[in-house]
Coordinates of N, CA, C and O in Angstrom, one line a residue:
X1 N 10.9 6.9 -2.2 CA 9.7 6.3 -1.7 C 9.7 4.8 -1.8 O 9.4 4.0 -0.9
X2 N 10.2 4.3 -3.0 CA 10.3 2.9 -3.2 C 11.3 2.2 -2.2 O 10.9 1.1 -1.7
X3 N 12.4 2.9 -2.0 CA 13.3 2.3 -1.0 C 12.7 2.2 0.4 O 12.9 1.2 1.1
X4 N 12.0 3.2 0.8 CA 11.3 3.1 2.1 C 10.2 2.1 2.1 O 10.0 1.4 3.1
X5 N 9.5 1.9 1.0 CA 8.5 0.9 0.9 C 9.1 -0.5 1.0 O 8.5 -1.3 1.7
X6 N 10.2 -0.7 0.4 CA 10.9 -2.0 0.5 C 11.3 -2.3 1.9 O 11.1 -3.4 2.5
X7 N 12.0 -1.3 2.5 CA 12.4 -1.4 3.9 C 11.3 -1.7 4.8 O 11.4 -2.5 5.7
X8 N 10.2 -1.0 4.6 CA 9.0 -1.2 5.5 C 8.4 -2.6 5.3 O 8.1 -3.3 6.2
X9 N 8.4 -3.1 4.0 CA 7.8 -4.5 3.8 C 8.7 -5.5 4.4 O 8.2 -6.5 5.0
X10 N 10.0 -5.4 4.3 CA 11.0 -6.3 4.9 C 10.8 -6.2 6.4 O 10.8 -7.3 7.1
X11 N 10.7 -5.0 7.0 CA 10.5 -4.9 8.4 C 9.2 -5.6 8.9 O 9.1 -6.1 10.0
X12 N 8.2 -5.5 8.0 CA 6.9 -6.2 8.4 C 7.1 -7.7 8.5 O 6.5 -8.3 9.4
X13 N 7.9 -8.2 7.6 CA 8.2 -9.7 7.7 C 8.9 -10.1 9.0 O 8.7 -11.2 9.5
X14 N 9.6 -9.1 9.5 CA 10.4 -9.3 10.7 C 9.6 -8.9 12.0 O 10.1 -9.0 13.1
X15 N 8.3 -8.5 11.7 CA 7.4 -8.2 12.9 C 7.6 -6.7 13.4 O 7.1 -6.4 14.4
X16 N 8.3 -5.9 12.6 CA 8.4 -4.5 13.0 C 7.2 -3.7 12.8 O 6.4 -4.0 11.9
X17 N 7.1 -2.6 13.5 CA 6.0 -1.7 13.3 C 6.1 -1.0 11.9 O 7.3 -0.9 11.4
X18 N 5.0 -0.5 11.4 CA 5.1 0.1 10.1 C 6.1 1.4 10.1 O 6.1 2.1 11.1
X19 N 6.8 1.6 9.0 CA 7.5 2.8 8.8 C 6.6 3.8 8.1 O 6.1 3.5 7.0
X20 N 6.2 4.8 8.9 CA 5.2 5.7 8.4 C 5.9 6.9 7.6 O 7.0 7.3 7.9
X21 N 5.2 7.3 6.5 CA 5.6 8.4 5.7 C 4.4 9.4 5.6 O 3.2 8.9 5.8
X22 N 4.6 10.6 5.5 CA 3.5 11.6 5.4 C 2.5 11.2 4.2 O 3.0 10.7 3.1
X23 N 1.3 11.3 4.4 CA 0.3 11.1 3.3 C 0.5 12.1 2.2 O 0.4 11.7 1.0
X24 N 0.7 13.3 2.5 CA 0.9 14.4 1.5 C 2.0 15.3 1.8 O 2.3 15.5 3.0
X25 N 2.7 15.7 0.8 CA 3.8 16.6 1.0 C 4.0 17.5 -0.3 O 3.4 17.2 -1.3
X26 N 4.9 18.5 -0.1 CA 5.2 19.3 -1.2 C 5.9 18.5 -2.3 O 6.6 17.5 -2.0
X27 N 5.7 18.9 -3.6 CA 6.5 18.2 -4.7 C 8.0 18.2 -4.3 O 8.5 19.2 -3.8
X28 N 8.6 17.1 -4.5 CA 10.0 16.9 -4.2 C 10.3 16.3 -2.9 O 11.5 16.0 -2.6
X29 N 9.3 16.2 -2.0 CA 9.5 15.7 -0.7 C 9.1 14.2 -0.7 O 8.5 13.7 -1.7
X30 N 9.5 13.5 0.3 CA 9.1 12.1 0.5 C 7.8 12.0 1.1 O 7.6 12.3 2.3
X31 N 6.8 11.6 0.4 CA 5.4 11.5 0.9 C 4.6 10.6 -0.1 O 5.1 10.5 -1.3
X32 N 3.5 10.1 0.3 CA 2.7 9.2 -0.6 C 2.2 10.0 -1.8 O 2.3 9.5 -2.9
X33 N 1.7 11.2 -1.5 CA 1.2 12.1 -2.6 C 2.0 13.4 -2.6 O 2.1 14.0 -1.6
X34 N 2.5 13.8 -3.8 CA 3.3 15.0 -3.8 C 2.9 15.9 -5.0 O 3.6 16.6 -5.5
X35 N 1.6 15.8 -5.4 CA 1.1 16.6 -6.5 C 0.7 18.0 -5.9 O 0.4 18.1 -4.7
X36 N 0.7 19.0 -6.8 CA 0.4 20.4 -6.3 C -0.9 20.5 -5.6 O -1.1 21.3 -4.7
X37 N -1.9 19.7 -5.9 CA -3.3 19.9 -5.3 C -3.5 19.1 -4.0 O -4.5 19.3 -3.4
X38 N -2.5 18.4 -3.5 CA -2.7 17.7 -2.2 C -2.7 18.6 -1.1 O -3.1 18.3 0.0
X39 N -2.1 19.8 -1.2 CA -2.1 20.8 -0.1 C -3.5 21.2 0.3 O -3.7 21.7 1.4
X40 N -4.5 21.0 -0.5 CA -5.9 21.3 -0.2 C -6.5 20.3 0.7 O -7.6 20.5 1.2
X41 N -5.9 19.1 0.9 CA -6.5 18.0 1.6 C -7.0 18.3 3.0 O -8.2 18.1 3.3
X42 N -6.2 18.8 3.9 CA -6.7 19.1 5.2 C -7.9 20.1 5.2 O -8.8 19.9 6.0
X43 N -7.8 21.1 4.4 CA -8.9 22.1 4.3 C -10.2 21.5 3.8 O -11.3 21.8 4.2
X44 N -10.0 20.5 2.8 CA -11.2 19.9 2.2 C -11.8 18.8 3.2 O -13.0 18.7 3.2
X45 N -10.9 18.1 3.8 CA -11.4 16.9 4.6 C -11.7 17.2 6.0 O -12.4 16.5 6.7
X46 N -11.1 18.3 6.6 CA -11.3 18.6 8.0 C -11.3 20.2 8.1 O -10.5 20.8 8.7
X47 N -12.3 20.8 7.4 CA -12.2 22.3 7.3 C -12.3 23.0 8.6 O -11.8 24.1 8.7
X48 N -13.0 22.5 9.6 CA -13.1 23.2 10.9 C -12.1 22.7 11.9 O -12.2 23.0 13.0
X49 N -11.1 21.9 11.4 CA -10.1 21.4 12.3 C -10.7 20.7 13.5 O -10.2 20.8 14.7
X50 N -11.7 19.9 13.3 CA -12.4 19.2 14.4 C -11.6 17.9 14.8 O -11.9 17.3 15.8
X51 N -10.7 17.5 13.9 CA -10.0 16.2 14.1 C -8.5 16.5 14.1 O -7.8 15.9 13.2
X52 N -7.9 17.3 15.0 CA -6.5 17.6 14.9 C -5.6 16.4 15.2 O -4.5 16.4 14.8
X53 N -6.2 15.4 15.8 CA -5.4 14.1 16.1 C -5.3 13.2 14.9 O -4.6 12.2 14.9
X54 N -6.0 13.5 13.8 CA -5.9 12.7 12.6 C -4.5 12.6 12.1 O -3.9 13.6 11.7
X55 N -4.0 11.4 12.2 CA -2.6 11.2 11.7 C -2.6 11.0 10.2 O -3.1 10.0 9.7
X56 N -2.0 12.0 9.5 CA -2.0 11.9 8.1 C -0.7 11.3 7.6 O 0.2 12.0 7.0
X57 N -0.6 10.0 7.9 CA 0.6 9.2 7.5 C 0.1 7.8 7.1 O -1.0 7.4 7.5
X58 N 0.9 7.2 6.3 CA 0.6 5.8 5.8 C 1.9 5.0 5.9 O 3.0 5.5 5.9
X59 N 1.7 3.7 6.0 CA 2.8 2.7 5.9 C 3.5 2.9 4.6 O 2.9 2.8 3.5
X60 N 4.8 3.0 4.6 CA 5.6 3.2 3.3 C 5.4 2.0 2.4 O 5.4 2.2 1.2
X61 N 5.1 0.8 2.9 CA 4.9 -0.4 2.1 C 3.6 -0.2 1.2 O 3.5 -0.9 0.1
X62 N 2.7 0.7 1.5 CA 1.6 1.0 0.7 C 1.9 1.4 -0.7 O 1.2 1.2 -1.7
X63 N 3.1 2.1 -0.8 CA 3.5 2.6 -2.1 C 3.8 1.5 -3.1 O 3.7 1.7 -4.3
X64 N 4.2 0.4 -2.5 CA 4.6 -0.8 -3.4 C 3.4 -1.3 -4.2 O 3.5 -1.7 -5.3
X65 N 2.2 -1.2 -3.6 CA 1.0 -1.7 -4.3 C 0.7 -0.8 -5.4 O 0.0 -1.2 -6.4
X66 N 1.0 0.5 -5.3 CA 0.7 1.4 -6.4 C 1.5 1.1 -7.7 O 1.0 1.4 -8.8
X67 N 2.6 0.4 -7.6 CA 3.3 0.0 -8.8 C 2.5 -0.9 -9.7 O 2.7 -1.0 -10.9
X68 N 1.5 -1.7 -9.1 CA 0.7 -2.6 -9.8 C -0.7 -2.1 -10.0 O -1.6 -2.9 -10.5
X69 N -1.0 -1.0 -9.5 CA -2.4 -0.5 -9.5 C -2.8 -0.1 -10.9 O -2.1 0.7 -11.6
X70 N -3.9 -0.6 -11.4 CA -4.5 -0.2 -12.7 C -5.9 0.3 -12.5 O -6.8 -0.6 -12.6
X71 N -6.1 1.5 -12.3 CA -7.5 2.0 -12.1 C -8.4 1.7 -13.3 O -7.9 1.9 -14.5
X72 N -9.5 1.2 -13.1 CA -10.5 0.9 -14.1 C -10.2 -0.4 -14.9 O -10.9 -0.7 -15.8
X73 N -9.3 -1.2 -14.4 CA -8.9 -2.4 -15.1 C -10.2 -3.3 -15.3 O -10.3 -3.9 -16.4
X74 N -11.0 -3.4 -14.3 CA -12.1 -4.3 -14.3 C -13.5 -3.6 -14.6 O -14.5 -4.3 -14.4
X75 N -13.5 -2.4 -15.0 CA -14.7 -1.7 -15.2 C -15.6 -2.3 -16.2 O -16.9 -2.1 -16.2
X76 N -15.1 -3.0 -17.2 CA -16.0 -3.6 -18.2 C -16.8 -4.7 -17.6 O -17.8 -5.0 -18.2
X77 N -16.5 -5.2 -16.5 CA -17.3 -6.2 -15.8 C -18.3 -5.7 -14.9 O -19.1 -6.4 -14.3
X78 N -18.3 -4.4 -14.6 CA -19.3 -3.7 -13.7 C -20.6 -3.7 -14.4 O -20.8 -3.0 -15.4
X79 N -21.6 -4.3 -13.9 CA -22.9 -4.4 -14.5 C -23.9 -3.4 -13.8 O -25.0 -3.2 -14.4
X80 N -23.6 -2.9 -12.7 CA -24.5 -2.0 -12.0 C -24.2 -0.6 -12.5 O -23.2 -0.3 -13.1
X81 N -25.2 0.3 -12.2 CA -24.9 1.7 -12.6 C -23.7 2.2 -11.8 O -23.4 1.9 -10.7
X82 N -22.9 3.0 -12.5 CA -21.6 3.5 -12.0 C -21.5 4.9 -12.3 O -21.5 5.4 -13.4
X83 N -21.3 5.7 -11.2 CA -21.1 7.2 -11.4 C -19.6 7.4 -11.3 O -19.0 7.0 -10.3
X84 N -19.1 8.1 -12.3 CA -17.7 8.5 -12.3 C -17.6 10.0 -12.4 O -18.1 10.6 -13.4
X85 N -17.1 10.6 -11.4 CA -17.0 12.0 -11.3 C -15.5 12.4 -11.3 O -14.8 11.9 -10.5
X86 N -15.1 13.2 -12.3 CA -13.7 13.5 -12.4 C -13.6 15.1 -12.5 O -14.5 15.7 -13.1
X87 N -12.5 15.6 -12.1 CA -12.2 17.0 -12.2 C -11.1 17.2 -13.2 O -10.1 16.5 -13.2
X88 N -11.3 18.2 -14.1 CA -10.5 18.4 -15.3 C -9.0 18.8 -14.9 O -8.1 18.5 -15.7
X89 N -8.8 19.5 -13.8 CA -7.5 19.9 -13.4 C -6.8 19.1 -12.3 O -5.9 19.4 -11.7
X90 N -7.4 17.9 -12.1 CA -6.9 17.0 -11.0 C -5.6 16.5 -11.3 O -5.4 15.8 -12.4
X91 N -4.6 16.7 -10.5 CA -3.2 16.2 -10.7 C -2.9 15.0 -9.8 O -1.9 14.3 -10.0
X92 N -3.8 14.7 -8.9 CA -3.6 13.5 -8.0 C -4.3 12.3 -8.6 O -3.7 11.2 -8.6
X93 N -5.5 12.4 -9.1 CA -6.2 11.4 -9.8 C -6.6 12.0 -11.2 O -7.7 12.4 -11.4
X94 N -5.6 12.0 -12.1 CA -5.9 12.7 -13.4 C -7.1 12.1 -14.1 O -7.5 10.9 -13.9
X95 N -7.8 12.9 -14.9 CA -9.1 12.5 -15.5 C -9.0 11.4 -16.5 O -9.9 10.7 -16.8
X96 N -7.8 11.2 -17.2 CA -7.7 10.3 -18.2 C -8.1 8.9 -17.9 O -8.9 8.3 -18.6
X97 N -7.6 8.3 -16.8 CA -8.1 6.9 -16.5 C -9.6 6.9 -16.2 O -10.3 5.9 -16.5
X98 N -10.2 7.9 -15.6 CA -11.6 8.0 -15.3 C -12.4 8.0 -16.6 O -13.4 7.3 -16.8
X99 N -11.9 8.7 -17.6 CA -12.6 8.8 -18.9 C -12.5 7.4 -19.6 O -13.5 6.9 -20.2
X100 N -11.4 6.8 -19.5 CA -11.2 5.4 -20.1 C -12.1 4.4 -19.4 O -12.8 3.6 -20.0
X101 N -12.2 4.5 -18.1 CA -13.1 3.6 -17.3 C -14.5 3.8 -17.7 O -15.3 2.9 -17.8
X102 N -14.9 5.1 -17.8 CA -16.3 5.4 -18.2 C -16.7 4.8 -19.6 O -17.8 4.3 -19.8
X103 N -15.7 4.8 -20.5 CA -16.0 4.2 -21.8 C -16.1 2.7 -21.7 O -16.9 2.1 -22.5
X104 N -15.5 2.1 -20.8 CA -15.5 0.6 -20.7 C -16.6 0.1 -19.9 O -17.1 -1.1 -20.1
X105 N -17.1 0.8 -18.9 CA -18.2 0.3 -18.1 C -19.5 0.4 -18.8 O -19.9 1.6 -19.2
X106 N -20.3 -0.6 -18.9 CA -21.5 -0.6 -19.7 C -22.6 0.4 -19.2 O -23.3 1.0 -20.0
X107 N -22.6 0.6 -17.9 CA -23.7 1.5 -17.4 C -23.1 2.7 -16.7 O -23.7 3.3 -15.8
X108 N -21.9 3.1 -17.1 CA -21.3 4.3 -16.5 C -21.9 5.6 -16.9 O -22.4 5.7 -18.0
X109 N -21.9 6.5 -15.9 CA -22.3 7.9 -16.2 C -21.1 8.7 -15.8 O -20.7 8.7 -14.6
X110 N -20.6 9.4 -16.7 CA -19.4 10.3 -16.5 C -19.9 11.7 -16.3 O -20.7 12.3 -17.1
X111 N -19.3 12.3 -15.2 CA -19.6 13.7 -15.0 C -18.2 14.4 -14.8 O -17.4 14.0 -14.0
X112 N -17.9 15.4 -15.7 CA -16.7 16.1 -15.6 C -17.0 17.5 -14.9 O -18.0 18.1 -15.3
X113 N -16.1 17.8 -14.0 CA -16.2 19.1 -13.3 C -15.0 19.9 -13.5 O -13.9 19.3 -13.6
X114 N -15.1 21.2 -13.4 CA -13.8 22.0 -13.4 C -13.2 21.9 -12.0 O -13.9 21.5 -11.1
X115 N -11.9 22.1 -12.0 CA -11.3 22.1 -10.6 C -10.3 21.0 -10.4 O -10.0 20.2 -11.3
X116 N -9.7 21.1 -9.2 CA -8.6 20.2 -8.8 C -9.2 19.0 -8.0 O -10.4 18.8 -7.9
X117 N -8.3 18.2 -7.5 CA -8.6 17.0 -6.8 C -9.7 17.1 -5.7 O -10.6 16.3 -5.6
X118 N -9.6 18.1 -4.9 CA -10.5 18.3 -3.8 C -11.7 19.3 -4.1 O -12.5 19.6 -3.2
X119 N -11.8 19.7 -5.3 CA -12.9 20.6 -5.7 C -14.3 20.1 -5.3 O -15.1 20.9 -4.8
X120 N -14.6 18.8 -5.5 CA -15.9 18.3 -5.1 C -16.2 18.4 -3.6 O -17.4 18.4 -3.2
X121 N -15.2 18.6 -2.8 CA -15.4 18.8 -1.3 C -15.3 20.3 -0.9 O -15.6 20.6 0.2
X122 N -14.9 21.1 -1.9 CA -14.8 22.6 -1.6 C -15.7 23.4 -2.5 O -16.9 23.4 -2.3
X123 N -15.1 24.1 -3.4 CA -15.8 25.1 -4.2 C -16.9 24.5 -5.1 O -17.8 25.1 -5.5
X124 N -16.8 23.2 -5.5 CA -17.8 22.5 -6.3 C -18.6 21.6 -5.5 O -19.3 20.7 -6.1
X125 N -18.6 21.7 -4.2 CA -19.3 20.8 -3.3 C -20.8 20.7 -3.7 O -21.4 19.6 -3.8
X126 N -21.5 21.8 -3.8 CA -22.9 21.8 -4.1 C -23.2 21.1 -5.4 O -24.2 20.3 -5.5
X127 N -22.5 21.4 -6.4 CA -22.7 20.8 -7.7 C -22.4 19.2 -7.7 O -23.2 18.5 -8.2
X128 N -21.3 18.9 -7.0 CA -21.0 17.4 -6.9 C -22.1 16.7 -6.1 O -22.6 15.6 -6.5
X129 N -22.6 17.3 -5.0 CA -23.7 16.7 -4.2 C -25.0 16.6 -5.1 O -25.6 15.5 -5.0
X130 N -25.3 17.6 -5.9 CA -26.5 17.5 -6.8 C -26.3 16.3 -7.7 O -27.3 15.6 -7.9
X131 N -25.2 16.1 -8.3 CA -24.9 15.0 -9.2 C -25.1 13.7 -8.5 O -25.7 12.8 -9.0
X132 N -24.5 13.6 -7.4 CA -24.5 12.3 -6.6 C -25.9 12.0 -6.2 O -26.4 10.8 -6.3
X133 N -26.6 13.0 -5.6 CA -28.0 12.7 -5.2 C -28.9 12.4 -6.4 O -29.8 11.5 -6.3
X134 N -28.8 13.0 -7.5 CA -29.6 12.7 -8.7 C -29.3 11.3 -9.1 O -30.2 10.6 -9.5
X135 N -28.0 10.9 -9.2 CA -27.7 9.5 -9.5 C -28.4 8.5 -8.6 O -29.0 7.5 -9.0
X136 N -28.3 8.7 -7.3 CA -28.9 7.8 -6.3 C -30.4 7.8 -6.4 O -31.0 6.7 -6.4
X137 N -31.0 8.9 -6.6 CA -32.5 9.0 -6.8 C -32.9 8.2 -8.0 O -33.9 7.4 -7.9
X138 N -32.2 8.3 -9.1 CA -32.6 7.6 -10.3 C -32.4 6.1 -10.2 O -33.2 5.3 -10.6
X139 N -31.3 5.7 -9.6 CA -31.0 4.3 -9.6 C -31.5 3.5 -8.4 O -31.6 2.3 -8.5
X140 N -31.7 4.2 -7.3 CA -32.2 3.5 -6.1 C -33.7 3.7 -5.9 O -34.4 2.9 -5.4
X141 N -34.2 4.9 -6.3 CA -35.6 5.2 -6.1 C -36.4 5.2 -7.4 O -37.6 5.3 -7.3
X142 N -35.7 5.1 -8.5 CA -36.4 5.1 -9.8 C -37.0 6.4 -10.2 O -37.9 6.4 -11.1
X143 N -36.5 7.5 -9.7 CA -37.0 8.8 -10.2 C -36.5 9.2 -11.6 O -35.4 8.8 -12.0
X144 N -37.3 9.9 -12.3 CA -36.9 10.4 -13.6 C -35.7 11.3 -13.5 O -35.5 12.0 -12.4
X145 N -34.9 11.4 -14.5 CA -33.7 12.3 -14.4 C -34.1 13.7 -14.2 O -35.2 14.2 -14.7
X146 N -33.3 14.4 -13.4 CA -33.6 15.8 -13.1 C -33.2 16.7 -14.3 O -32.2 16.3 -15.0
X147 N -33.8 17.8 -14.5 CA -33.5 18.7 -15.6 C -32.6 19.9 -15.2 O -32.4 20.8 -16.0
X148 N -32.1 19.9 -14.0 CA -31.3 21.1 -13.6 C -30.0 21.1 -14.3 O -29.4 20.0 -14.6
X149 N -29.4 22.2 -14.6 CA -28.1 22.3 -15.2 C -27.0 21.8 -14.4 O -26.0 21.3 -14.9
X150 N -27.2 21.8 -13.1 CA -26.1 21.3 -12.2 C -26.0 19.8 -12.2 O -24.9 19.3 -11.9
X151 N -27.0 19.1 -12.5 CA -27.0 17.6 -12.5 C -26.1 17.0 -13.6 O -25.6 15.9 -13.4
X152 N -25.9 17.7 -14.7 CA -25.2 17.2 -15.8 C -24.1 18.2 -16.2 O -24.5 19.1 -17.0
X153 N -23.0 18.1 -15.7 CA -22.0 19.1 -16.1 C -21.3 18.7 -17.4 O -20.9 19.6 -18.2
X154 N -21.2 17.4 -17.7 CA -20.6 17.0 -19.0 C -21.1 15.6 -19.2 O -20.9 14.7 -18.4
X155 N -21.8 15.3 -20.3 CA -22.2 14.0 -20.6 C -21.1 13.1 -21.0 O -20.0 13.5 -21.4
X156 N -21.3 11.8 -20.9 CA -20.4 10.8 -21.3 C -20.1 10.8 -22.8 O -20.9 11.1 -23.6

């Protein structure tokens, strides 16, 4: 992937079109994401196949930016309320960096859910939606916290 990313970046300097690679692929293939849970992506993001023309590919040069990506690096500077929802079995965006970010952000609210990367869009959708709506109601409308069990799966 790195080799393709470099070739694509050099090609961009020469005015060439992007060298595309699949967004997701099986482990061991050349793709931007190759974790076991990426296979759920199409089912989670386009469950009714309403968008068959959706090109699930990215410019290979995008991978080069990931070498320097530090999720949560600036969370200590976030002063607004911040909802961080993470799934315990997520292999695409592992929960560790989210937990670290939640500890660093002064007004973070951490919610841990069971499941994999796309669980909030699939089998945990109702619970994730309840958490998100509760967060928005409290911080945008000033409503008191809800007492339902679904709104707080795991405290910070």
